Coordinates of N, CA and C in Angstrom, one line a residue:
X1 N 0.8 -1.2 0.0 CA 0.0 0.0 0.0 C 0.9 1.3 0.0
X2 N 1.9 1.3 0.9 CA 2.8 2.4 0.9 C 3.5 2.6 -0.4
X3 N 3.8 1.6 -1.1 CA 4.5 1.7 -2.4 C 3.6 2.4 -3.4
X4 N 2.3 2.0 -3.4 CA 1.4 2.6 -4.4 C 1.3 4.1 -4.1
X5 N 1.2 4.5 -2.8 CA 1.1 5.9 -2.4 C 2.3 6.7 -2.8
X6 N 3.5 6.1 -2.6 CA 4.8 6.7 -2.9 C 4.9 6.9 -4.4
X7 N 4.4 5.9 -5.2 CA 4.5 6.0 -6.7 C 3.5 7.1 -7.1
X8 N 2.3 7.2 -6.5 CA 1.4 8.2 -6.9 C 1.9 9.6 -6.6
X9 N 2.5 9.8 -5.4 CA 3.1 11.0 -5.0 C 4.2 11.4 -6.0
X10 N 5.1 10.4 -6.3 CA 6.2 10.7 -7.2 C 5.7 11.1 -8.6
X11 N 4.7 10.5 -9.1 CA 4.1 10.9 -10.4 C 3.5 12.3 -10.3
X12 N 2.9 12.6 -9.2 CA 2.3 13.9 -9.1 C 3.3 15.0 -9.1
X13 N 4.4 14.8 -8.3 CA 5.5 15.7 -8.3 C 6.2 15.9 -9.6
X14 N 6.3 14.8 -10.3 CA 6.9 14.8 -11.7 C 6.0 15.6 -12.6
X15 N 4.7 15.4 -12.5 CA 3.8 16.1 -13.4 C 3.8 17.6 -13.2
X16 N 3.9 18.0 -11.9 CA 3.9 19.4 -11.5 C 5.3 20.0 -12.0
X17 N 6.3 19.3 -11.9 CA 7.6 19.8 -12.3 C 7.7 20.0 -13.9
X18 N 7.1 19.0 -14.6 CA 7.1 19.1 -16.0 C 6.2 20.3 -16.5
X19 N 5.1 20.5 -15.8 CA 4.2 21.6 -16.1 C 4.9 23.0 -15.8
X20 N 5.6 23.0 -14.7 CA 6.4 24.3 -14.4 C 7.4 24.6 -15.4
X21 N 8.1 23.6 -15.9 CA 9.2 23.8 -16.9 C 8.5 24.2 -18.2
X22 N 7.4 23.6 -18.6 CA 6.7 24.0 -19.8 C 6.2 25.5 -19.7
X23 N 5.6 25.8 -18.6 CA 5.1 27.2 -18.4 C 6.3 28.2 -18.4
X24 N 7.4 27.9 -17.8 CA 8.5 28.8 -17.8 C 9.1 29.0 -19.2
X25 N 9.2 27.9 -19.9 CA 9.7 28.0 -21.3 C 8.7 28.8 -22.1
X26 N 7.4 28.7 -21.9 CA 6.4 29.4 -22.7 C 6.6 30.9 -22.4
X27 N 6.7 31.3 -21.2 CA 6.9 32.7 -20.8 C 8.2 33.3 -21.3
X28 N 9.3 32.6 -21.1 CA 10.6 33.1 -21.5 C 10.9 33.1 -23.0
X29 N 10.2 32.2 -23.7 CA 10.4 32.2 -25.1 C 9.7 33.3 -25.9
X30 N 9.0 34.1 -25.2 CA 8.3 35.3 -25.9 C 6.9 35.0 -26.3
X31 N 6.4 33.9 -26.0 CA 5.0 33.6 -26.4 C 3.9 34.4 -25.7
X32 N 4.3 35.1 -24.7 CA 3.3 35.9 -23.9 C 3.6 37.4 -24.1
X33 N 4.4 37.7 -25.1 CA 4.7 39.1 -25.4 C 3.4 39.9 -25.6
X34 N 3.4 41.1 -25.2 CA 2.2 42.0 -25.5 C 2.7 43.3 -26.1
X35 N 1.9 43.8 -27.0 CA 2.2 45.1 -27.6 C 1.5 46.2 -26.8
X36 N 2.3 47.2 -26.5 CA 1.8 48.5 -25.8 C 2.2 49.6 -26.7
X37 N 1.4 50.7 -26.6 CA 1.6 51.9 -27.4 C 1.8 53.1 -26.5
X38 N 2.7 54.0 -26.9 CA 3.0 55.1 -26.1 C 3.4 56.3 -27.0
X39 N 3.5 57.5 -26.3 CA 4.0 58.7 -27.0 C 5.2 59.2 -26.3
X40 N 6.2 59.5 -27.0 CA 7.5 60.0 -26.4 C 7.3 61.4 -25.7
X41 N 7.7 61.5 -24.5 CA 7.7 62.7 -23.7 C 9.1 62.8 -23.1
X42 N 9.9 63.6 -23.7 CA 11.3 63.7 -23.2 C 11.4 64.4 -21.8
X43 N 10.4 65.0 -21.3 CA 10.4 65.5 -20.0 C 10.3 64.4 -19.0
X44 N 10.0 63.2 -19.4 CA 9.8 62.0 -18.5 C 11.0 61.1 -18.6
X45 N 12.2 61.6 -18.8 CA 13.4 60.8 -18.9 C 14.3 61.0 -17.6
X46 N 15.2 60.1 -17.4 CA 16.1 60.2 -16.3 C 17.5 59.7 -16.9
X47 N 18.5 60.5 -16.6 CA 19.8 60.2 -17.1 C 20.4 59.1 -16.2
X48 N 21.0 58.1 -16.8 CA 21.5 56.9 -16.1 C 23.1 57.0 -16.1
X49 N 23.7 56.7 -15.0 CA 25.1 56.6 -15.0 C 25.6 55.2 -14.8
X50 N 26.5 54.8 -15.7 CA 27.0 53.5 -15.6 C 28.0 53.4 -14.4
X51 N 27.8 52.3 -13.7 CA 28.7 52.1 -12.6 C 29.9 51.1 -13.0
X52 N 29.8 50.7 -14.2 CA 30.9 49.8 -14.7 C 30.7 48.4 -14.1
X53 N 31.8 47.7 -13.9 CA 31.8 46.4 -13.3 C 31.4 45.4 -14.4
X54 N 31.4 44.1 -13.9 CA 31.1 43.0 -14.8 C 29.7 43.1 -15.3
X55 N 28.7 43.3 -14.4 CA 27.3 43.4 -14.8 C 26.9 44.9 -14.6
X56 N 26.5 45.5 -15.7 CA 26.1 46.9 -15.7 C 24.5 46.9 -15.8
X57 N 23.9 47.3 -14.6 CA 22.4 47.3 -14.6 C 21.8 48.2 -15.6
X58 N 22.5 49.2 -16.1 CA 21.9 50.1 -17.0 C 21.9 49.6 -18.4
X59 N 22.6 48.5 -18.7 CA 22.7 47.9 -20.0 C 23.4 48.8 -21.0
X60 N 24.2 49.7 -20.5 CA 24.9 50.6 -21.3 C 24.1 51.7 -21.9
X61 N 22.8 51.8 -21.4 CA 21.9 52.9 -21.9 C 22.2 54.2 -21.1
X62 N 22.0 55.3 -21.7 CA 22.3 56.6 -21.0 C 21.0 57.3 -20.5
X63 N 19.8 56.9 -21.1 CA 18.6 57.5 -20.7 C 17.5 56.4 -20.4
X64 N 16.7 56.7 -19.3 CA 15.6 55.9 -18.9 C 14.3 56.6 -19.1
X65 N 13.4 56.1 -19.9 CA 12.1 56.6 -20.2 C 11.1 55.9 -19.3
X66 N 10.2 56.7 -18.6 CA 9.1 56.1 -17.8 C 7.8 56.8 -18.4
X67 N 7.1 56.0 -19.2 CA 6.0 56.5 -19.9 C 4.7 55.7 -19.7
X68 N 3.5 56.4 -19.8 CA 2.3 55.6 -19.8 C 2.1 54.9 -21.1
X69 N 1.7 53.7 -21.1 CA 1.5 52.9 -22.3 C 0.1 52.2 -22.3
X70 N -0.4 51.9 -23.4 CA -1.8 51.3 -23.5 C -1.8 50.1 -24.5
X71 N -2.5 49.1 -24.1 CA -2.6 47.9 -25.0 C -3.7 48.1 -26.0
X72 N -4.0 47.1 -26.7 CA -5.0 47.2 -27.8 C -6.4 47.4 -27.2
X73 N -6.6 47.0 -26.0 CA -7.9 47.2 -25.3 C -8.0 48.6 -24.6
X74 N -6.9 49.3 -24.6 CA -6.9 50.6 -23.9 C -6.5 50.5 -22.4
X75 N -6.1 49.3 -22.0 CA -5.6 49.2 -20.6 C -4.3 49.8 -20.4
X76 N -4.1 50.7 -19.4 CA -2.9 51.4 -19.3 C -2.0 50.8 -18.2
X77 N -0.7 51.1 -18.3 CA 0.3 50.8 -17.3 C 1.5 51.7 -17.6
X78 N 2.4 51.9 -16.6 CA 3.6 52.6 -16.8 C 4.7 51.6 -17.2
X79 N 5.4 52.0 -18.3 CA 6.5 51.2 -18.7 C 7.8 52.0 -18.6
X80 N 8.9 51.3 -18.5 CA 10.2 52.0 -18.5 C 11.1 51.2 -19.4
X81 N 12.0 51.9 -20.1 CA 12.9 51.3 -21.0 C 14.1 52.3 -21.2
X82 N 15.2 51.7 -21.5 CA 16.4 52.5 -21.7 C 16.7 52.7 -23.2
X83 N 17.4 53.9 -23.5 CA 17.9 54.1 -24.8 C 19.2 54.8 -24.7
X84 N 19.9 54.8 -25.9 CA 21.2 55.4 -25.9 C 21.2 56.9 -26.3
X85 N 20.0 57.3 -26.8 CA 19.8 58.6 -27.3 C 18.4 59.1 -27.0
X86 N 18.2 60.4 -27.0 CA 16.9 61.0 -26.8 C 16.1 60.7 -28.1
X87 N 14.8 60.3 -27.8 CA 13.9 60.0 -28.9 C 13.2 61.2 -29.4
X88 N 12.6 61.1 -30.6 CA 11.9 62.3 -31.2 C 10.7 62.6 -30.3
X89 N 10.6 63.8 -29.8 CA 9.5 64.3 -29.0 C 8.2 64.1 -29.8
X90 N 7.2 63.5 -29.1 CA 5.9 63.3 -29.6 C 5.7 62.1 -30.5
X91 N 6.8 61.4 -30.8 CA 6.7 60.2 -31.6 C 5.9 59.1 -30.9
X92 N 5.2 58.3 -31.8 CA 4.4 57.2 -31.2 C 5.2 56.0 -31.4
X93 N 5.2 55.1 -30.3 CA 6.0 53.9 -30.3 C 5.1 52.7 -30.1
X94 N 5.4 51.6 -30.7 CA 4.8 50.3 -30.5 C 5.9 49.6 -29.7
X95 N 5.6 49.2 -28.4 CA 6.5 48.5 -27.6 C 6.3 47.0 -27.5
X96 N 7.3 46.2 -27.5 CA 7.2 44.8 -27.3 C 7.6 44.6 -25.9
X97 N 6.6 44.1 -25.1 CA 6.8 43.9 -23.7 C 6.6 42.4 -23.3
X98 N 7.6 41.9 -22.6 CA 7.6 40.6 -22.1 C 7.3 40.6 -20.6
X99 N 6.7 39.5 -20.0 CA 6.2 39.6 -18.6 C 7.4 39.8 -17.6
X100 N 8.5 39.1 -17.8 CA 9.5 39.3 -16.8 C 10.6 40.3 -17.2
X101 N 10.9 40.4 -18.5 CA 12.0 41.2 -18.9 C 11.5 42.7 -19.2
X102 N 10.3 42.9 -19.3 CA 9.8 44.3 -19.6 C 9.9 44.6 -21.1
X103 N 10.2 45.8 -21.4 CA 10.3 46.3 -22.8 C 11.5 45.7 -23.4
X104 N 11.3 44.9 -24.5 CA 12.5 44.2 -25.2 C 12.7 44.8 -26.6
X105 N 11.8 45.6 -27.0 CA 11.9 46.2 -28.4 C 10.9 47.3 -28.6
X106 N 11.2 48.2 -29.5 CA 10.2 49.2 -29.9 C 10.4 49.7 -31.3
X107 N 9.4 50.2 -31.9 CA 9.5 50.8 -33.2 C 8.6 52.0 -33.3
X108 N 9.0 53.0 -34.0 CA 8.1 54.2 -34.2 C 7.0 53.8 -35.2
X109 N 5.8 54.3 -34.9 CA 4.7 54.0 -35.8 C 3.9 55.4 -35.9
X110 N 3.0 55.4 -36.9 CA 2.2 56.6 -37.1 C 1.0 56.5 -36.2
X111 N 0.3 57.7 -36.0 CA -0.9 57.7 -35.1 C -1.9 56.8 -35.7
X112 N -2.1 56.7 -37.0 CA -3.1 55.9 -37.6 C -2.8 54.4 -37.4
X113 N -1.6 54.0 -37.1 CA -1.3 52.6 -36.9 C -1.6 52.2 -35.4
X114 N -1.9 53.1 -34.6 CA -2.3 52.8 -33.2 C -3.7 52.2 -33.1
X115 N -4.0 51.3 -32.2 CA -5.3 50.8 -32.1 C -6.2 52.0 -31.5
X116 N -7.5 52.0 -31.9 CA -8.3 53.1 -31.5 C -8.4 53.3 -30.0
X117 N -8.4 52.2 -29.3 CA -8.4 52.3 -27.8 C -7.2 53.0 -27.2
X118 N -6.1 52.8 -27.9 CA -4.8 53.5 -27.5 C -4.8 54.9 -27.9
X119 N -5.4 55.2 -29.1 CA -5.4 56.5 -29.6 C -6.2 57.4 -28.7
X120 N -7.3 56.9 -28.1 CA -8.1 57.7 -27.2 C -7.3 58.2 -26.0
X121 N -6.2 57.6 -25.6 CA -5.4 58.0 -24.4 C -4.2 58.8 -24.8
X122 N -3.9 58.9 -26.1 CA -2.7 59.6 -26.5 C -3.0 60.8 -27.3
X123 N -2.1 61.8 -27.3 CA -2.4 63.0 -28.1 C -2.2 62.8 -29.6
X124 N -3.3 63.0 -30.3 CA -3.2 62.9 -31.8 C -2.5 64.0 -32.4
X125 N -2.2 63.9 -33.7 CA -1.5 65.0 -34.4 C -2.2 66.3 -34.4
X126 N -3.5 66.3 -34.2 CA -4.3 67.5 -34.2 C -4.7 67.9 -32.8
X127 N -4.3 67.2 -31.8 CA -4.6 67.5 -30.4 C -3.3 67.9 -29.6
X128 N -3.4 68.8 -28.7 CA -2.2 69.2 -28.0 C -1.9 68.1 -26.9

């Protein structure tokens, strides 16, 4: 009887471990990336100073942006990401955001390329 219980517990633990590995791979492989949209506001930057060393927490970036961003449903959150240079004031960005790593990429887009729900939260070309 004890052997059957031990085998059942062992299989349960193995199943949970396999599920955790698969879930971790799924998240880290980029399958849960989300697109967020924002507008560049250079007043919301912070200059970063590299401390050098083996691991540089700034990633070699000189500026940190902290901007409000919106997904395709218009849900907002603050995102932060580093750049090596100041971005064009008022530019619209499509951000690639991963759950653990945060912003992993961005590209400039036109206002018309933004989802309508995101457009409602950002200043359009005709709005201040």
